[in-house]
Amino acid sequence: MPYPVAHVLFFVFCVSAVAVYATFSSIFRRELSSRDLTGLLLLLFVGSAGTLLPDIMIVYNLPFKGSFEHCWAGPIATHSFLFSSTAILFGTLVGYVAYRQFGKAIYMGLFAEAAFLTHLLLDDIGEGGTEYLYPIYNGKVSVFSLMDVGFQEIGLLRYIIASFISVFFVCSIIMMALVALDHLGFEFKHRPEK
């Protein structure tokens, strides 16, 4: 299990690289205002909270039960797509309170969802799977273990499909974050050569 610091750093510097780049380029051009800084801090808060949300039960279990159990909130798996809806709700609520615009609030919810899914991604890599499909399937599923077999063992077609699924999962999380960041003011743009 990666530690909380690793989850936050992975999300900020890998998935939210566009926001980091836009911020540093604005700082170097001396274009960063206090309003921009507030928006950046809000994104950092929502992204960090979203990526730590699957481990929220450790806040209760550690002091009261003396346990590091963090994957279940009662009968509900916190490392699942079902529980990820809490990240969407959290991000949307924070976005609405901050911006008072439903459109921006939705994109803040999408940003929090991308952060949540990066947590699942790192835990999948580190632990060999999570309960993605709870309550449909209660066992651990590992997207990345599918890539750890040779095509001679399972056949070329199944190997290509498994590899595509793994890469598509990572790509879709990054695209979710990029779409949200684009609508929240952080973007890369193509500039044709002059």
CSV table of C-alpha atoms in Angstrom, one decimal:
chain,number,residue,atom,x,y,z
A,1,MET,CA,0.0,0.0,0.0
A,2,PRO,CA,1.5,3.3,-1.0
A,3,TYR,CA,1.5,5.9,1.8
A,4,PRO,CA,-0.8,9.0,1.7
A,5,VAL,CA,2.1,11.2,0.7
A,6,ALA,CA,2.8,9.0,-2.4
A,7,HIS,CA,-0.9,9.2,-3.4
A,8,VAL,CA,-1.0,13.0,-3.2
A,9,LEU,CA,2.4,13.4,-5.0
A,10,PHE,CA,1.4,11.0,-7.8
A,11,PHE,CA,-1.8,12.9,-8.4
A,12,VAL,CA,-0.3,16.4,-8.2
A,13,PHE,CA,2.8,15.8,-10.3
A,14,CYS,CA,1.6,13.1,-12.7
A,15,VAL,CA,-2.1,13.5,-13.3
A,16,SER,CA,-2.3,17.2,-12.6
A,17,ALA,CA,0.9,18.1,-14.4
A,18,VAL,CA,-1.0,20.6,-16.6
A,19,ALA,CA,-2.0,22.7,-13.5
A,20,VAL,CA,1.6,22.5,-12.1
A,21,TYR,CA,3.0,23.6,-15.4
A,22,ALA,CA,0.5,26.4,-15.9
A,23,THR,CA,1.1,27.6,-12.3
A,24,PHE,CA,4.9,27.6,-12.6
A,25,SER,CA,4.8,29.3,-16.0
A,26,SER,CA,2.5,32.0,-14.6
A,27,ILE,CA,4.8,32.5,-11.6
A,28,PHE,CA,7.8,33.0,-13.9
A,29,ARG,CA,5.9,35.4,-16.1
A,30,ARG,CA,4.7,37.2,-13.0
A,31,GLU,CA,1.0,36.8,-14.0
A,32,LEU,CA,-0.2,34.9,-11.0
A,33,SER,CA,-2.8,36.9,-9.0
A,34,SER,CA,-4.2,36.1,-5.5
A,35,ARG,CA,-7.5,34.9,-7.2
A,36,ASP,CA,-5.5,32.5,-9.3
A,37,LEU,CA,-3.6,31.3,-6.2
A,38,THR,CA,-6.9,30.7,-4.4
A,39,GLY,CA,-8.1,28.6,-7.3
A,40,LEU,CA,-4.9,26.6,-7.4
A,41,LEU,CA,-5.1,26.0,-3.6
A,42,LEU,CA,-8.7,24.9,-4.0
A,43,LEU,CA,-7.7,22.4,-6.7
A,44,LEU,CA,-4.8,21.1,-4.5
A,45,PHE,CA,-7.3,20.7,-1.6
A,46,VAL,CA,-9.9,18.8,-3.7
A,47,GLY,CA,-7.3,16.7,-5.5
A,48,SER,CA,-5.5,15.8,-2.3
A,49,ALA,CA,-8.8,15.0,-0.4
A,50,GLY,CA,-10.1,13.0,-3.3
A,51,THR,CA,-7.0,10.9,-3.6
A,52,LEU,CA,-7.0,10.2,0.1
A,53,LEU,CA,-10.8,9.5,0.4
A,54,PRO,CA,-10.6,5.7,-0.1
A,55,ASP,CA,-8.5,5.5,3.1
A,56,ILE,CA,-10.9,7.6,5.1
A,57,MET,CA,-11.7,4.7,7.5
A,58,ILE,CA,-8.2,4.7,8.9
A,59,VAL,CA,-9.1,8.0,10.6
A,60,TYR,CA,-11.6,6.0,12.7
A,61,ASN,CA,-9.9,2.6,12.9
A,62,LEU,CA,-6.5,3.7,14.0
A,63,PRO,CA,-7.4,5.7,17.2
A,64,PHE,CA,-10.5,3.7,18.2
A,65,LYS,CA,-9.6,0.1,17.1
A,66,GLY,CA,-5.8,0.3,16.9
A,67,SER,CA,-6.1,-1.1,13.4
A,68,PHE,CA,-4.8,0.0,10.0
A,69,GLU,CA,-7.9,-1.5,8.3
A,70,HIS,CA,-8.9,1.1,5.7
A,71,CYS,CA,-10.5,-0.7,2.8
A,72,TRP,CA,-14.0,-1.2,4.2
A,73,ALA,CA,-16.6,1.2,5.7
A,74,GLY,CA,-18.7,-1.3,7.4
A,75,PRO,CA,-20.0,-3.6,4.7
A,76,ILE,CA,-19.0,-1.2,1.8
A,77,ALA,CA,-15.6,-1.4,0.1
A,78,THR,CA,-14.0,2.0,0.0
A,79,HIS,CA,-11.7,1.0,-2.8
A,80,SER,CA,-14.5,0.6,-5.4
A,81,PHE,CA,-16.2,2.4,-8.2
A,82,LEU,CA,-19.4,2.5,-6.1
A,83,PHE,CA,-17.6,4.4,-3.2
A,84,SER,CA,-16.0,6.7,-5.8
A,85,SER,CA,-19.4,8.5,-6.0
A,86,THR,CA,-18.5,10.1,-2.7
A,87,ALA,CA,-15.5,11.8,-4.4
A,88,ILE,CA,-17.8,13.2,-7.1
A,89,LEU,CA,-20.2,14.5,-4.5
A,90,PHE,CA,-17.4,16.0,-2.4
A,91,GLY,CA,-15.8,17.8,-5.3
A,92,THR,CA,-19.1,19.0,-6.7
A,93,LEU,CA,-20.1,20.4,-3.3
A,94,VAL,CA,-16.8,22.1,-2.7
A,95,GLY,CA,-16.8,23.5,-6.3
A,96,TYR,CA,-20.3,24.9,-5.8
A,97,VAL,CA,-19.5,26.5,-2.5
A,98,ALA,CA,-16.4,28.1,-4.1
A,99,TYR,CA,-17.7,29.2,-7.5
A,100,ARG,CA,-21.5,29.3,-7.1
A,101,GLN,CA,-21.7,28.0,-10.7
A,102,PHE,CA,-23.1,24.5,-11.3
A,103,GLY,CA,-20.9,23.9,-14.4
A,104,LYS,CA,-17.6,24.6,-12.6
A,105,ALA,CA,-18.9,22.5,-9.6
A,106,ILE,CA,-19.4,19.5,-11.9
A,107,TYR,CA,-15.9,19.8,-13.3
A,108,MET,CA,-14.5,20.1,-9.7
A,109,GLY,CA,-16.4,16.8,-9.0
A,110,LEU,CA,-14.8,15.2,-12.1
A,111,PHE,CA,-11.4,16.4,-10.9
A,112,ALA,CA,-12.1,14.8,-7.4
A,113,GLU,CA,-13.2,11.6,-9.2
A,114,ALA,CA,-9.9,11.5,-11.2
A,115,ALA,CA,-8.0,11.9,-7.9
A,116,PHE,CA,-10.0,9.1,-6.3
A,117,LEU,CA,-9.3,6.8,-9.2
A,118,THR,CA,-5.5,7.5,-9.1
A,119,HIS,CA,-5.6,6.1,-5.5
A,120,LEU,CA,-7.2,2.9,-6.8
A,121,LEU,CA,-4.6,2.8,-9.6
A,122,LEU,CA,-1.6,3.0,-7.2
A,123,ASP,CA,-3.1,0.5,-4.8
A,124,ASP,CA,-3.8,-1.9,-7.7
A,125,ILE,CA,-0.1,-1.6,-8.7
A,126,GLY,CA,1.2,-1.9,-5.1
A,127,GLU,CA,-1.1,-4.5,-3.7
A,128,GLY,CA,-2.1,-6.5,-6.7
A,129,GLY,CA,-5.7,-5.5,-7.0
A,130,THR,CA,-8.6,-3.7,-5.3
A,131,GLU,CA,-12.3,-4.3,-5.0
A,132,TYR,CA,-13.1,-2.2,-8.1
A,133,LEU,CA,-16.4,-4.0,-8.8
A,134,TYR,CA,-18.0,-4.1,-5.4
A,135,PRO,CA,-20.9,-5.0,-4.9
A,136,ILE,CA,-21.1,-6.9,-8.2
A,137,TYR,CA,-17.9,-8.9,-7.3
A,138,ASN,CA,-16.4,-8.8,-3.8
A,139,GLY,CA,-13.0,-10.1,-4.7
A,140,LYS,CA,-9.9,-8.1,-5.6
A,141,VAL,CA,-9.4,-7.4,-9.3
A,142,SER,CA,-6.1,-6.3,-10.7
A,143,VAL,CA,-6.0,-4.4,-13.9
A,144,PHE,CA,-2.3,-4.4,-14.1
A,145,SER,CA,-1.7,-8.1,-13.3
A,146,LEU,CA,-3.2,-8.8,-16.7
A,147,MET,CA,-0.1,-7.2,-18.3
A,148,ASP,CA,2.3,-9.4,-16.2
A,149,VAL,CA,1.8,-12.5,-18.3
A,150,GLY,CA,3.4,-13.3,-21.6
A,151,PHE,CA,1.3,-13.7,-24.8
A,152,GLN,CA,2.6,-17.2,-25.2
A,153,GLU,CA,0.8,-18.2,-21.9
A,154,ILE,CA,-2.7,-16.7,-22.7
A,155,GLY,CA,-2.6,-16.1,-26.4
A,156,LEU,CA,-1.8,-13.0,-28.4
A,157,LEU,CA,-5.4,-11.7,-28.7
A,158,ARG,CA,-6.1,-11.9,-25.0
A,159,TYR,CA,-2.7,-10.3,-24.2
A,160,ILE,CA,-3.4,-7.4,-26.5
A,161,ILE,CA,-6.9,-6.9,-25.0
A,162,ALA,CA,-5.6,-7.1,-21.4
A,163,SER,CA,-2.8,-4.6,-22.3
A,164,PHE,CA,-5.3,-2.2,-23.9
A,165,ILE,CA,-7.6,-2.3,-20.9
A,166,SER,CA,-4.7,-1.5,-18.5
A,167,VAL,CA,-3.5,1.4,-20.6
A,168,PHE,CA,-7.1,2.6,-21.3
A,169,PHE,CA,-7.7,2.8,-17.5
A,170,VAL,CA,-4.7,5.0,-17.0
A,171,CYS,CA,-5.4,7.2,-20.0
A,172,SER,CA,-9.1,7.7,-19.1
A,173,ILE,CA,-8.1,9.0,-15.6
A,174,ILE,CA,-5.6,11.4,-17.1
A,175,MET,CA,-8.2,12.6,-19.7
A,176,MET,CA,-10.8,13.1,-16.9
A,177,ALA,CA,-8.3,15.4,-15.0
A,178,LEU,CA,-7.3,17.2,-18.2
A,179,VAL,CA,-11.0,17.9,-19.2
A,180,ALA,CA,-11.7,19.1,-15.6
A,181,LEU,CA,-8.6,21.3,-15.5
A,182,ASP,CA,-9.4,22.8,-19.0
A,183,HIS,CA,-12.8,23.9,-17.7
A,184,LEU,CA,-11.3,25.2,-14.5
A,185,GLY,CA,-8.8,27.5,-16.3
A,186,PHE,CA,-5.7,25.3,-16.6
A,187,GLU,CA,-4.9,24.3,-20.2
A,188,PHE,CA,-2.4,23.4,-22.8
A,189,LYS,CA,-3.2,24.9,-26.2
A,190,HIS,CA,-1.9,24.0,-29.6
A,191,ARG,CA,-0.3,27.0,-31.3
A,192,PRO,CA,0.5,26.6,-35.0
A,193,GLU,CA,3.9,27.6,-35.9
A,194,LYS,CA,4.2,31.2,-37.1
